[in-house]
Amino acid sequence: MRAAELLDCPYWAKRNFWIEDRKDLVTGEDIGPGIIMLADHQERIIRKALERRNGKFRWSTIIWSCPKKSGKTRIAAMVASWMAYRSGRYAEVFCLANDGKQSADRVLAAIKRAISLGTGSVMQTWIDQKTRVDLPSGAFIEAVPVDPKGEAGSQPTASFWSELWGFRLSAKERLWTEMTIPPTKFGHAIRWVESYAGYQGESPILEQLYGQGVNEGVPHPDFPNLPVTINERARLFCYWDHEPRMAWQNEAFYQEEAALLTDNEFRRIHKNEWVSSETEAIPIERWDACKETLRPLKPDDRTPLVIALDASVSGDCTAMVAVSRHPKRTDDIAVRGVLVWEPPKGGKIDYSTTIEPAVRRWCKRYNVACVVYDPYQLHHLCTTMRKDGVGWLEEFSQGQQRAVADKQTYDLVMAGRIAHDGAPKLRKHVQNAAAQTLSEKTLRFKKKSDPLKIDLLVALSMAAYQCLRLNL
């Protein structure tokens, strides 16, 4: 090994670490696979983050946080590879994320691609072992799941944490503790965190690190024009940027992203700002913009429909929404029917005189391809109708499936892809809804306050999701 490769991560990376989708640092244009290219500010920050004094790393924890598409995951993979290479025999390097699959899909996946692409690179001698990579020296890089018991007693030379904003569960917090730097490796091991901002009050580990690095830290004297801070007491180096600094983070990219994301999510991932997880679900002006005149369905109409049912015995409404593909824009959704039943004051809804006859009537009169329903209140009723041959009735999970459906419904409205006739009750339920962001691809519609109703919006979400899933 050359001394420069052992001491200088960028020097080593620019000779050994390949990536598959390089972009020109000036124009942002794709230039194909090859050795990683680092922007000047990235290279300078990496060197300072990994600087040593008297042969030991100056910083134990490095936070690398910047807007999405700034290359932070690729940089983490590059540093992880260098740490495994330079640390000698039996070095243990771990990659961790929100779950085991993400651990393998993010940093470790980038390392594996570097191995496969690296013509002439020392990394071509490394062996891919599915969830880990073995080096000839006996060192390894491994992706690990969120299992603090399984990692108890580990002796990490380095641990790399992806999207720490998502570490909300106690098991994930315990894993952070279990993977702390052991005393025997003090000064020779690091923890590297790559993430953008999280949700206020819901990302405890990252919030604590942010406080130590940004609020309690002091500006690094070598970076007067960059948001780099240090906390000597915590041995923490923090690069927390809000500015897009790469050529491909251009106006066209952000316009497209703004059309797809909630305002909160756009601020969180593209401006790297801490946000609340709850916001207005759908801006009412965007909902109103989707209003149009639709041809009414006729009894002999063969348009395939999906019906969704969201029920309550007392308190909330019982709702039914029917949708189809848009008659002219076949990638879009059209609302074809809206029914809602309020519980009587002090009493309960009788399904046998409300939702059941309505479903039977619609299935007999129209071409209903599928009825989806929340099984909590409707399992017995829908099981009976299924046995009676009313139609295809399918349970709709109110967990992950609903979270994906709600995000999809939000996206459809924001893109103007759900047509409706302006039904006042449905509009009111849209107005009543807040949204809790769960991840980039999921959110959940919630009431803004307990007395409000959102059942028609929930039913619409389930129906639209199923209609698109079935490719009707």
Short mmCIF file of N, CA and C in Angstrom, two decimals, residues 174-262:
data_model
loop_
_atom_site.label_atom_id
_atom_site.label_comp_id
_atom_site.label_asym_id
_atom_site.label_seq_id
_atom_site.Cartn_x
_atom_site.Cartn_y
_atom_site.Cartn_z
N ARG A 174 -31.39 1.58 20.23
CA ARG A 174 -30.48 0.66 20.93
C ARG A 174 -29.36 0.20 20.01
N LEU A 175 -29.67 0.02 18.73
CA LEU A 175 -28.64 -0.40 17.78
C LEU A 175 -27.55 0.67 17.68
N TRP A 176 -27.95 1.95 17.67
CA TRP A 176 -26.97 3.04 17.64
C TRP A 176 -26.03 2.93 18.84
N THR A 177 -26.60 2.59 20.00
CA THR A 177 -25.79 2.44 21.21
C THR A 177 -24.86 1.23 21.12
N GLU A 178 -25.40 0.11 20.61
CA GLU A 178 -24.59 -1.11 20.52
C GLU A 178 -23.42 -0.95 19.57
N MET A 179 -23.59 -0.09 18.57
CA MET A 179 -22.55 0.07 17.56
C MET A 179 -21.61 1.24 17.86
N THR A 180 -21.57 1.66 19.11
CA THR A 180 -20.66 2.75 19.46
C THR A 180 -19.21 2.28 19.30
N ILE A 181 -18.30 3.22 19.20
CA ILE A 181 -16.89 2.89 19.00
C ILE A 181 -16.33 2.26 20.28
N PRO A 182 -15.75 1.08 20.19
CA PRO A 182 -15.20 0.43 21.39
C PRO A 182 -13.95 1.15 21.89
N PRO A 183 -13.69 1.10 23.21
CA PRO A 183 -12.51 1.79 23.76
C PRO A 183 -11.20 1.33 23.14
N THR A 184 -11.15 0.07 22.75
CA THR A 184 -9.90 -0.46 22.17
C THR A 184 -9.60 0.14 20.81
N LYS A 185 -10.61 0.77 20.17
CA LYS A 185 -10.39 1.36 18.84
C LYS A 185 -10.53 2.87 18.86
N PHE A 186 -10.54 3.46 20.04
CA PHE A 186 -10.67 4.90 20.14
C PHE A 186 -9.56 5.60 19.36
N GLY A 187 -9.98 6.51 18.49
CA GLY A 187 -9.01 7.22 17.66
C GLY A 187 -8.68 6.51 16.36
N HIS A 188 -9.13 5.25 16.23
CA HIS A 188 -8.84 4.48 15.02
C HIS A 188 -10.13 4.02 14.31
N ALA A 189 -11.27 4.46 14.86
CA ALA A 189 -12.56 4.06 14.31
C ALA A 189 -13.46 5.30 14.19
N ILE A 190 -14.45 5.22 13.31
CA ILE A 190 -15.36 6.35 13.10
C ILE A 190 -16.80 5.86 12.96
N ARG A 191 -17.74 6.79 13.20
CA ARG A 191 -19.13 6.60 12.81
C ARG A 191 -19.47 7.70 11.81
N TRP A 192 -19.98 7.29 10.65
CA TRP A 192 -20.29 8.25 9.57
C TRP A 192 -21.80 8.22 9.34
N VAL A 193 -22.43 9.37 9.45
CA VAL A 193 -23.88 9.48 9.28
C VAL A 193 -24.17 10.27 8.01
N GLU A 194 -24.89 9.66 7.07
CA GLU A 194 -25.34 10.40 5.88
C GLU A 194 -26.85 10.42 5.89
N SER A 195 -27.41 11.62 5.87
CA SER A 195 -28.87 11.74 5.97
C SER A 195 -29.27 13.16 5.59
N TYR A 196 -30.52 13.32 5.18
CA TYR A 196 -31.05 14.68 5.21
C TYR A 196 -31.94 14.81 6.43
N ALA A 197 -32.53 15.98 6.62
CA ALA A 197 -33.23 16.30 7.86
C ALA A 197 -34.43 15.38 8.07
N GLY A 198 -34.91 15.36 9.30
CA GLY A 198 -36.04 14.50 9.65
C GLY A 198 -37.25 15.30 10.11
N TYR A 199 -38.05 14.67 10.95
CA TYR A 199 -39.28 15.27 11.46
C TYR A 199 -39.07 15.68 12.91
N GLN A 200 -39.47 16.89 13.21
CA GLN A 200 -39.29 17.42 14.55
C GLN A 200 -39.95 16.50 15.58
N GLY A 201 -39.18 16.09 16.57
CA GLY A 201 -39.71 15.26 17.64
C GLY A 201 -39.82 13.79 17.31
N GLU A 202 -39.45 13.39 16.09
CA GLU A 202 -39.63 12.01 15.68
C GLU A 202 -38.33 11.34 15.20
N SER A 203 -37.24 12.05 15.22
CA SER A 203 -35.95 11.51 14.79
C SER A 203 -34.93 11.75 15.90
N PRO A 204 -35.07 11.05 17.03
CA PRO A 204 -34.33 11.41 18.24
C PRO A 204 -32.82 11.37 18.09
N ILE A 205 -32.28 10.35 17.42
CA ILE A 205 -30.82 10.25 17.31
C ILE A 205 -30.27 11.38 16.45
N LEU A 206 -30.89 11.58 15.29
CA LEU A 206 -30.40 12.61 14.38
C LEU A 206 -30.59 14.00 14.98
N GLU A 207 -31.70 14.22 15.66
CA GLU A 207 -31.92 15.53 16.30
C GLU A 207 -30.85 15.83 17.34
N GLN A 208 -30.47 14.81 18.10
CA GLN A 208 -29.42 15.01 19.10
C GLN A 208 -28.09 15.35 18.42
N LEU A 209 -27.77 14.62 17.34
CA LEU A 209 -26.53 14.91 16.61
C LEU A 209 -26.56 16.29 15.98
N TYR A 210 -27.72 16.67 15.46
CA TYR A 210 -27.88 18.00 14.86
C TYR A 210 -27.63 19.08 15.93
N GLY A 211 -28.20 18.85 17.11
CA GLY A 211 -28.00 19.81 18.18
C GLY A 211 -26.53 19.93 18.57
N GLN A 212 -25.85 18.79 18.67
CA GLN A 212 -24.43 18.81 19.04
C GLN A 212 -23.58 19.44 17.95
N GLY A 213 -23.95 19.16 16.69
CA GLY A 213 -23.11 19.64 15.59
C GLY A 213 -23.40 21.06 15.17
N VAL A 214 -24.68 21.40 15.00
CA VAL A 214 -25.05 22.71 14.46
C VAL A 214 -25.28 23.73 15.57
N ASN A 215 -26.08 23.36 16.56
CA ASN A 215 -26.43 24.33 17.61
C ASN A 215 -25.30 24.53 18.63
N GLU A 216 -24.63 23.45 18.99
CA GLU A 216 -23.56 23.55 20.00
C GLU A 216 -22.17 23.64 19.38
N GLY A 217 -22.07 23.32 18.10
CA GLY A 217 -20.77 23.37 17.45
C GLY A 217 -20.36 24.77 17.07
N VAL A 218 -19.11 24.90 16.64
CA VAL A 218 -18.59 26.19 16.19
C VAL A 218 -18.14 26.04 14.74
N PRO A 219 -18.19 27.12 13.97
CA PRO A 219 -17.76 27.02 12.56
C PRO A 219 -16.32 26.55 12.44
N HIS A 220 -16.10 25.66 11.48
CA HIS A 220 -14.74 25.19 11.23
C HIS A 220 -13.96 26.34 10.59
N PRO A 221 -12.80 26.69 11.11
CA PRO A 221 -12.07 27.86 10.58
C PRO A 221 -11.61 27.71 9.14
N ASP A 222 -11.52 26.49 8.65
CA ASP A 222 -11.04 26.29 7.28
C ASP A 222 -12.15 26.40 6.24
N PHE A 223 -13.41 26.60 6.70
CA PHE A 223 -14.53 26.65 5.74
C PHE A 223 -15.41 27.86 6.02
N PRO A 224 -14.89 29.07 5.78
CA PRO A 224 -15.67 30.27 6.09
C PRO A 224 -16.95 30.41 5.25
N ASN A 225 -16.99 29.76 4.09
CA ASN A 225 -18.14 29.91 3.20
C ASN A 225 -18.97 28.63 3.06
N LEU A 226 -18.73 27.67 3.94
CA LEU A 226 -19.48 26.42 3.89
C LEU A 226 -19.99 26.09 5.30
N PRO A 227 -21.15 25.43 5.41
CA PRO A 227 -21.75 25.14 6.72
C PRO A 227 -21.10 23.93 7.39
N VAL A 228 -19.86 24.06 7.75
CA VAL A 228 -19.11 23.00 8.43
C VAL A 228 -18.85 23.45 9.87
N THR A 229 -19.28 22.62 10.82
CA THR A 229 -19.08 22.95 12.22
C THR A 229 -18.39 21.79 12.93
N ILE A 230 -17.79 22.08 14.07
CA ILE A 230 -17.11 21.05 14.86
C ILE A 230 -17.49 21.22 16.33
N ASN A 231 -17.51 20.10 17.03
CA ASN A 231 -17.76 20.08 18.46
C ASN A 231 -16.65 19.25 19.09
N GLU A 232 -15.65 19.93 19.63
CA GLU A 232 -14.47 19.25 20.17
C GLU A 232 -14.85 18.31 21.31
N ARG A 233 -15.77 18.77 22.17
CA ARG A 233 -16.14 17.97 23.33
C ARG A 233 -16.77 16.65 22.92
N ALA A 234 -17.62 16.68 21.89
CA ALA A 234 -18.28 15.46 21.42
C ALA A 234 -17.47 14.74 20.35
N ARG A 235 -16.30 15.29 19.99
CA ARG A 235 -15.47 14.74 18.91
C ARG A 235 -16.31 14.54 17.64
N LEU A 236 -17.06 15.59 17.30
CA LEU A 236 -18.04 15.51 16.21
C LEU A 236 -17.73 16.54 15.14
N PHE A 237 -17.76 16.08 13.89
CA PHE A 237 -17.56 16.92 12.70
C PHE A 237 -18.88 16.93 11.94
N CYS A 238 -19.37 18.10 11.60
CA CYS A 238 -20.70 18.19 10.99
C CYS A 238 -20.70 19.06 9.75
N TYR A 239 -21.13 18.47 8.65
CA TYR A 239 -21.38 19.23 7.41
C TYR A 239 -22.87 19.15 7.16
N TRP A 240 -23.58 20.25 7.44
CA TRP A 240 -25.05 20.27 7.30
C TRP A 240 -25.42 21.40 6.34
N ASP A 241 -25.67 21.03 5.11
CA ASP A 241 -25.84 22.01 4.03
C ASP A 241 -27.31 22.11 3.63
N HIS A 242 -27.74 23.29 3.27
CA HIS A 242 -29.09 23.52 2.76
C HIS A 242 -29.08 23.88 1.27
N GLU A 243 -27.91 24.12 0.73
CA GLU A 243 -27.81 24.62 -0.65
C GLU A 243 -27.52 23.49 -1.64
N PRO A 244 -28.18 23.49 -2.80
CA PRO A 244 -27.81 22.55 -3.87
C PRO A 244 -26.53 23.04 -4.55
N ARG A 245 -25.50 22.23 -4.54
CA ARG A 245 -24.20 22.66 -5.03
C ARG A 245 -23.72 21.87 -6.25
N MET A 246 -24.54 20.90 -6.69
CA MET A 246 -24.12 20.08 -7.83
C MET A 246 -24.83 20.57 -9.09
N ALA A 247 -24.17 20.43 -10.23
CA ALA A 247 -24.68 20.99 -11.48
C ALA A 247 -26.02 20.40 -11.89
N TRP A 248 -26.27 19.14 -11.52
CA TRP A 248 -27.52 18.50 -11.94
C TRP A 248 -28.72 18.88 -11.06
N GLN A 249 -28.47 19.58 -9.98
CA GLN A 249 -29.56 20.07 -9.13
C GLN A 249 -30.03 21.41 -9.69
N ASN A 250 -30.68 21.33 -10.86
CA ASN A 250 -31.05 22.55 -11.57
C ASN A 250 -32.54 22.87 -11.42
N GLU A 251 -32.96 23.95 -12.01
CA GLU A 251 -34.34 24.43 -11.86
C GLU A 251 -35.35 23.43 -12.40
N ALA A 252 -35.04 22.79 -13.52
CA ALA A 252 -35.97 21.82 -14.10
C ALA A 252 -36.19 20.63 -13.15
N PHE A 253 -35.10 20.19 -12.53
CA PHE A 253 -35.20 19.09 -11.58
C PHE A 253 -36.10 19.47 -10.41
N TYR A 254 -35.91 20.67 -9.87
CA TYR A 254 -36.70 21.07 -8.70
C TYR A 254 -38.15 21.37 -9.06
N GLN A 255 -38.43 21.84 -10.23
CA GLN A 255 -39.82 22.05 -10.65
C GLN A 255 -40.56 20.72 -10.72
N GLU A 256 -39.90 19.71 -11.25
CA GLU A 256 -40.52 18.39 -11.33
C GLU A 256 -40.76 17.81 -9.94
N GLU A 257 -39.78 17.96 -9.05
CA GLU A 257 -39.91 17.44 -7.70
C GLU A 257 -41.01 18.17 -6.92
N ALA A 258 -41.12 19.49 -7.11
CA ALA A 258 -42.14 20.27 -6.42
C ALA A 258 -43.55 19.84 -6.81
N ALA A 259 -43.70 19.35 -8.04
CA ALA A 259 -45.02 18.89 -8.49
C ALA A 259 -45.39 17.54 -7.89
N LEU A 260 -44.40 16.79 -7.42
CA LEU A 260 -44.64 15.45 -6.91
C LEU A 260 -44.70 15.37 -5.40
N LEU A 261 -44.06 16.29 -4.69
CA LEU A 261 -43.90 16.20 -3.25
C LEU A 261 -44.77 17.20 -2.52
N THR A 262 -45.14 16.87 -1.29
CA THR A 262 -45.77 17.87 -0.44
C THR A 262 -44.75 18.96 -0.16
#
